[in-house]
C-alpha atoms as an extended CHARMM CRD file, in Angstrom:
* protein
*
       139  EXT
         1         1  UNK       CA             -6.1160000000      -20.8720000000      -45.5230000000  PROA      1               0.0000000000
         2         2  UNK       CA             -3.8680000000      -17.9790000000      -44.6220000000  PROA      2               0.0000000000
         3         3  UNK       CA             -6.4120000000      -16.7470000000      -42.0470000000  PROA      3               0.0000000000
         4         4  UNK       CA             -6.4900000000      -20.1540000000      -40.3930000000  PROA      4               0.0000000000
         5         5  UNK       CA             -2.7230000000      -20.2270000000      -40.1520000000  PROA      5               0.0000000000
         6         6  UNK       CA             -2.6240000000      -16.7460000000      -38.6190000000  PROA      6               0.0000000000
         7         7  UNK       CA             -5.4430000000      -17.6350000000      -36.2060000000  PROA      7               0.0000000000
         8         8  UNK       CA             -3.6700000000      -20.8270000000      -35.1620000000  PROA      8               0.0000000000
         9         9  UNK       CA             -0.3980000000      -18.9510000000      -34.6310000000  PROA      9               0.0000000000
        10        10  UNK       CA             -2.1470000000      -16.3070000000      -32.5400000000  PROA      10              0.0000000000
        11        11  UNK       CA             -3.9170000000      -18.9830000000      -30.4720000000  PROA      11              0.0000000000
        12        12  UNK       CA             -0.6370000000      -20.8260000000      -29.9090000000  PROA      12              0.0000000000
        13        13  UNK       CA              1.0530000000      -17.5790000000      -28.8590000000  PROA      13              0.0000000000
        14        14  UNK       CA             -1.7700000000      -16.8160000000      -26.4020000000  PROA      14              0.0000000000
        15        15  UNK       CA             -1.5580000000      -20.2930000000      -24.8720000000  PROA      15              0.0000000000
        16        16  UNK       CA              2.2240000000      -20.1460000000      -24.5040000000  PROA      16              0.0000000000
        17        17  UNK       CA              2.0810000000      -16.6430000000      -23.0020000000  PROA      17              0.0000000000
        18        18  UNK       CA             -0.5740000000      -17.7240000000      -20.5060000000  PROA      18              0.0000000000
        19        19  UNK       CA              1.3110000000      -20.8370000000      -19.3940000000  PROA      19              0.0000000000
        20        20  UNK       CA              4.4720000000      -18.8330000000      -18.7080000000  PROA      20              0.0000000000
        21        21  UNK       CA              2.8040000000      -16.7220000000      -16.0210000000  PROA      21              0.0000000000
        22        22  UNK       CA              3.9250000000      -17.6660000000      -12.5090000000  PROA      22              0.0000000000
        23        23  UNK       CA              1.3330000000      -19.4890000000      -10.4500000000  PROA      23              0.0000000000
        24        24  UNK       CA             -0.3800000000      -17.5120000000       -7.7050000000  PROA      24              0.0000000000
        25        25  UNK       CA              1.0600000000      -17.9610000000       -4.2250000000  PROA      25              0.0000000000
        26        26  UNK       CA             -0.5230000000      -20.8380000000       -2.3220000000  PROA      26              0.0000000000
        27        27  UNK       CA             -3.3530000000      -19.8330000000       -0.0180000000  PROA      27              0.0000000000
        28        28  UNK       CA             -3.1400000000      -20.9380000000        3.6060000000  PROA      28              0.0000000000
        29        29  UNK       CA             -5.8380000000      -23.3450000000        4.7490000000  PROA      29              0.0000000000
        30        30  UNK       CA             -8.9900000000      -21.8010000000        6.1720000000  PROA      30              0.0000000000
        31        31  UNK       CA             -9.7870000000      -21.8330000000        9.8840000000  PROA      31              0.0000000000
        32        32  UNK       CA            -12.3630000000      -24.5750000000        9.3160000000  PROA      32              0.0000000000
        33        33  UNK       CA             -9.8620000000      -26.7550000000        7.4470000000  PROA      33              0.0000000000
        34        34  UNK       CA             -7.2820000000      -26.3630000000       10.2170000000  PROA      34              0.0000000000
        35        35  UNK       CA             -9.8900000000      -27.1200000000       12.8910000000  PROA      35              0.0000000000
        36        36  UNK       CA            -10.9670000000      -30.2520000000       11.0220000000  PROA      36              0.0000000000
        37        37  UNK       CA             -7.3530000000      -31.4810000000       10.7920000000  PROA      37              0.0000000000
        38        38  UNK       CA             -6.7370000000      -30.6390000000       14.4520000000  PROA      38              0.0000000000
        39        39  UNK       CA             -9.9160000000      -32.4790000000       15.5040000000  PROA      39              0.0000000000
        40        40  UNK       CA             -8.8300000000      -35.5740000000       13.5780000000  PROA      40              0.0000000000
        41        41  UNK       CA             -5.4280000000      -35.6830000000       15.2580000000  PROA      41              0.0000000000
        42        42  UNK       CA             -6.7640000000      -34.9190000000       18.7470000000  PROA      42              0.0000000000
        43        43  UNK       CA             -9.6100000000      -37.4200000000       18.3930000000  PROA      43              0.0000000000
        44        44  UNK       CA             -7.1440000000      -40.1120000000       17.3870000000  PROA      44              0.0000000000
        45        45  UNK       CA             -4.5640000000      -39.3350000000       20.0800000000  PROA      45              0.0000000000
        46        46  UNK       CA             -6.5870000000      -38.0390000000       23.0490000000  PROA      46              0.0000000000
        47        47  UNK       CA            -10.0640000000      -39.5150000000       22.4180000000  PROA      47              0.0000000000
        48        48  UNK       CA            -11.9330000000      -36.7140000000       24.2340000000  PROA      48              0.0000000000
        49        49  UNK       CA            -15.6110000000      -36.8300000000       25.1840000000  PROA      49              0.0000000000
        50        50  UNK       CA            -18.1130000000      -34.8170000000       23.1430000000  PROA      50              0.0000000000
        51        51  UNK       CA            -18.0450000000      -31.9200000000       25.6400000000  PROA      51              0.0000000000
        52        52  UNK       CA            -14.2320000000      -31.9370000000       25.7150000000  PROA      52              0.0000000000
        53        53  UNK       CA            -14.1100000000      -32.0810000000       21.9240000000  PROA      53              0.0000000000
        54        54  UNK       CA            -16.4080000000      -29.0370000000       21.6470000000  PROA      54              0.0000000000
        55        55  UNK       CA            -14.3180000000      -27.0610000000       24.1610000000  PROA      55              0.0000000000
        56        56  UNK       CA            -11.0710000000      -27.9740000000       22.3780000000  PROA      56              0.0000000000
        57        57  UNK       CA            -12.5900000000      -27.0400000000       19.0200000000  PROA      57              0.0000000000
        58        58  UNK       CA            -13.6910000000      -23.6480000000       20.3690000000  PROA      58              0.0000000000
        59        59  UNK       CA            -10.2320000000      -22.9960000000       21.8480000000  PROA      59              0.0000000000
        60        60  UNK       CA             -8.5520000000      -23.7920000000       18.5360000000  PROA      60              0.0000000000
        61        61  UNK       CA            -11.0740000000      -21.7030000000       16.6000000000  PROA      61              0.0000000000
        62        62  UNK       CA            -10.2920000000      -18.7010000000       18.8040000000  PROA      62              0.0000000000
        63        63  UNK       CA             -6.5650000000      -19.3590000000       18.4600000000  PROA      63              0.0000000000
        64        64  UNK       CA             -6.5860000000      -19.7550000000       14.6530000000  PROA      64              0.0000000000
        65        65  UNK       CA             -8.7410000000      -16.6470000000       14.1670000000  PROA      65              0.0000000000
        66        66  UNK       CA             -6.4810000000      -14.5190000000       16.3890000000  PROA      66              0.0000000000
        67        67  UNK       CA             -3.3280000000      -15.9150000000       14.7450000000  PROA      67              0.0000000000
        68        68  UNK       CA             -4.6700000000      -15.0800000000       11.2650000000  PROA      68              0.0000000000
        69        69  UNK       CA             -5.4450000000      -11.5370000000       12.4160000000  PROA      69              0.0000000000
        70        70  UNK       CA             -1.9130000000      -11.1370000000       13.7700000000  PROA      70              0.0000000000
        71        71  UNK       CA             -0.4180000000      -12.3330000000       10.4800000000  PROA      71              0.0000000000
        72        72  UNK       CA             -2.6760000000      -10.0070000000        8.5020000000  PROA      72              0.0000000000
        73        73  UNK       CA             -1.8000000000       -6.9630000000       10.6270000000  PROA      73              0.0000000000
        74        74  UNK       CA              1.9390000000       -7.6980000000       10.6460000000  PROA      74              0.0000000000
        75        75  UNK       CA              3.6090000000       -8.2060000000        7.2550000000  PROA      75              0.0000000000
        76        76  UNK       CA              6.6080000000      -10.5390000000        7.0670000000  PROA      76              0.0000000000
        77        77  UNK       CA              9.8990000000       -9.0700000000        8.2250000000  PROA      77              0.0000000000
        78        78  UNK       CA             12.3250000000       -7.7050000000        5.6530000000  PROA      78              0.0000000000
        79        79  UNK       CA             15.0780000000      -10.0040000000        4.4930000000  PROA      79              0.0000000000
        80        80  UNK       CA             18.3190000000       -9.9190000000        6.4570000000  PROA      80              0.0000000000
        81        81  UNK       CA             21.1060000000       -7.6800000000        5.1430000000  PROA      81              0.0000000000
        82        82  UNK       CA             23.5850000000       -9.3690000000        2.8060000000  PROA      82              0.0000000000
        83        83  UNK       CA             26.7620000000      -10.8770000000        4.1500000000  PROA      83              0.0000000000
        84        84  UNK       CA             29.3560000000       -8.0750000000        4.4450000000  PROA      84              0.0000000000
        85        85  UNK       CA             31.8860000000      -10.0950000000        2.4260000000  PROA      85              0.0000000000
        86        86  UNK       CA             29.3790000000      -10.6350000000       -0.3920000000  PROA      86              0.0000000000
        87        87  UNK       CA             28.3580000000       -6.9630000000       -0.3220000000  PROA      87              0.0000000000
        88        88  UNK       CA             31.9930000000       -5.8700000000       -0.4760000000  PROA      88              0.0000000000
        89        89  UNK       CA             32.6830000000       -8.2100000000       -3.4050000000  PROA      89              0.0000000000
        90        90  UNK       CA             29.5570000000       -7.0160000000       -5.2180000000  PROA      90              0.0000000000
        91        91  UNK       CA             30.4900000000       -3.3520000000       -4.6500000000  PROA      91              0.0000000000
        92        92  UNK       CA             33.9350000000       -4.0950000000       -6.1000000000  PROA      92              0.0000000000
        93        93  UNK       CA             32.3610000000       -5.7000000000       -9.1850000000  PROA      93              0.0000000000
        94        94  UNK       CA             30.0450000000       -2.7160000000       -9.6830000000  PROA      94              0.0000000000
        95        95  UNK       CA             32.9730000000       -0.3170000000       -9.3630000000  PROA      95              0.0000000000
        96        96  UNK       CA             35.0170000000       -2.2780000000      -11.9220000000  PROA      96              0.0000000000
        97        97  UNK       CA             32.0590000000       -2.3910000000      -14.3090000000  PROA      97              0.0000000000
        98        98  UNK       CA             31.4610000000        1.3470000000      -13.9990000000  PROA      98              0.0000000000
        99        99  UNK       CA             35.1620000000        2.1350000000      -14.4990000000  PROA      99              0.0000000000
       100       100  UNK       CA             35.2900000000        0.0910000000      -17.6980000000  PROA      100             0.0000000000
       101       101  UNK       CA             32.1200000000        1.8010000000      -18.9680000000  PROA      101             0.0000000000
       102       102  UNK       CA             33.4690000000        5.2310000000      -18.0320000000  PROA      102             0.0000000000
       103       103  UNK       CA             36.4680000000        4.6290000000      -20.3000000000  PROA      103             0.0000000000
       104       104  UNK       CA             34.2650000000        4.3410000000      -23.4030000000  PROA      104             0.0000000000
       105       105  UNK       CA             31.7600000000        7.1220000000      -22.6550000000  PROA      105             0.0000000000
       106       106  UNK       CA             32.0710000000       10.8900000000      -22.5600000000  PROA      106             0.0000000000
       107       107  UNK       CA             31.4590000000       12.6340000000      -19.2460000000  PROA      107             0.0000000000
       108       108  UNK       CA             27.9430000000       13.6640000000      -20.2860000000  PROA      108             0.0000000000
       109       109  UNK       CA             27.1480000000       10.1400000000      -21.4890000000  PROA      109             0.0000000000
       110       110  UNK       CA             28.5250000000        8.6670000000      -18.2620000000  PROA      110             0.0000000000
       111       111  UNK       CA             26.2770000000       10.8950000000      -16.1490000000  PROA      111             0.0000000000
       112       112  UNK       CA             23.2900000000        9.7340000000      -18.1990000000  PROA      112             0.0000000000
       113       113  UNK       CA             24.4900000000        6.1510000000      -17.7840000000  PROA      113             0.0000000000
       114       114  UNK       CA             24.6240000000        6.5440000000      -13.9770000000  PROA      114             0.0000000000
       115       115  UNK       CA             21.0070000000        7.8010000000      -13.9480000000  PROA      115             0.0000000000
       116       116  UNK       CA             19.9070000000        4.9450000000      -16.2130000000  PROA      116             0.0000000000
       117       117  UNK       CA             21.7440000000        2.4010000000      -14.0480000000  PROA      117             0.0000000000
       118       118  UNK       CA             19.8210000000        3.6000000000      -10.9820000000  PROA      118             0.0000000000
       119       119  UNK       CA             16.5460000000        2.9700000000      -12.8180000000  PROA      119             0.0000000000
       120       120  UNK       CA             17.6630000000       -0.5660000000      -13.6970000000  PROA      120             0.0000000000
       121       121  UNK       CA             18.1150000000       -1.5220000000      -10.0510000000  PROA      121             0.0000000000
       122       122  UNK       CA             15.0330000000       -2.9120000000       -8.2960000000  PROA      122             0.0000000000
       123       123  UNK       CA             13.5340000000       -0.5240000000       -5.7220000000  PROA      123             0.0000000000
       124       124  UNK       CA             14.3990000000       -1.1230000000       -2.0980000000  PROA      124             0.0000000000
       125       125  UNK       CA             11.6570000000       -1.6780000000        0.4900000000  PROA      125             0.0000000000
       126       126  UNK       CA              9.9900000000        1.6020000000        1.3990000000  PROA      126             0.0000000000
       127       127  UNK       CA             11.2020000000        3.4830000000       -1.7030000000  PROA      127             0.0000000000
       128       128  UNK       CA              8.6170000000        5.2830000000       -3.8700000000  PROA      128             0.0000000000
       129       129  UNK       CA              9.0420000000        2.8150000000       -6.7580000000  PROA      129             0.0000000000
       130       130  UNK       CA              8.1680000000       -0.1320000000       -4.4920000000  PROA      130             0.0000000000
       131       131  UNK       CA              4.3730000000       -0.0690000000       -4.4430000000  PROA      131             0.0000000000
       132       132  UNK       CA              3.9340000000       -3.2170000000       -2.3750000000  PROA      132             0.0000000000
       133       133  UNK       CA              6.2790000000       -2.3550000000        0.4590000000  PROA      133             0.0000000000
       134       134  UNK       CA              7.7280000000       -5.8200000000       -0.0010000000  PROA      134             0.0000000000
       135       135  UNK       CA             11.4140000000       -6.5270000000       -0.5680000000  PROA      135             0.0000000000
       136       136  UNK       CA             12.5370000000       -6.8750000000       -4.1880000000  PROA      136             0.0000000000
       137       137  UNK       CA             12.4480000000      -10.3830000000       -5.6330000000  PROA      137             0.0000000000
       138       138  UNK       CA             15.6690000000      -12.4040000000       -5.5000000000  PROA      138             0.0000000000
       139       139  UNK       CA             17.7450000000      -12.2830000000       -8.6500000000  PROA      139             0.0000000000
């Protein structure tokens, strides 16, 4: 009976842990899916002949393929810098926090604290700790 209880608890833990993982980012539609949607709209609005429809489909296929290649070769731009007023207010808060911590620590402890505080901050884009090259997630 004890084994069943432990097994059930472990199974419940595994299920809860798995459901708390964030979902993967949505995948963009494939070229074929976009062409199909485009054909539906154009057919309804323009009502092209079969030859026109084939030429339009080919033009969109070329366009979608080239656009996907451009997106793949060029990552999204970095986020804009924070508002100067917000940055100034945040810097002031950090300074106040550090001053209050400095009052309770020795000089050696404070130096260790400063090093530890740097490790707690998320890496900036392009820094060695940022393996993806992407900006840090919003907090």
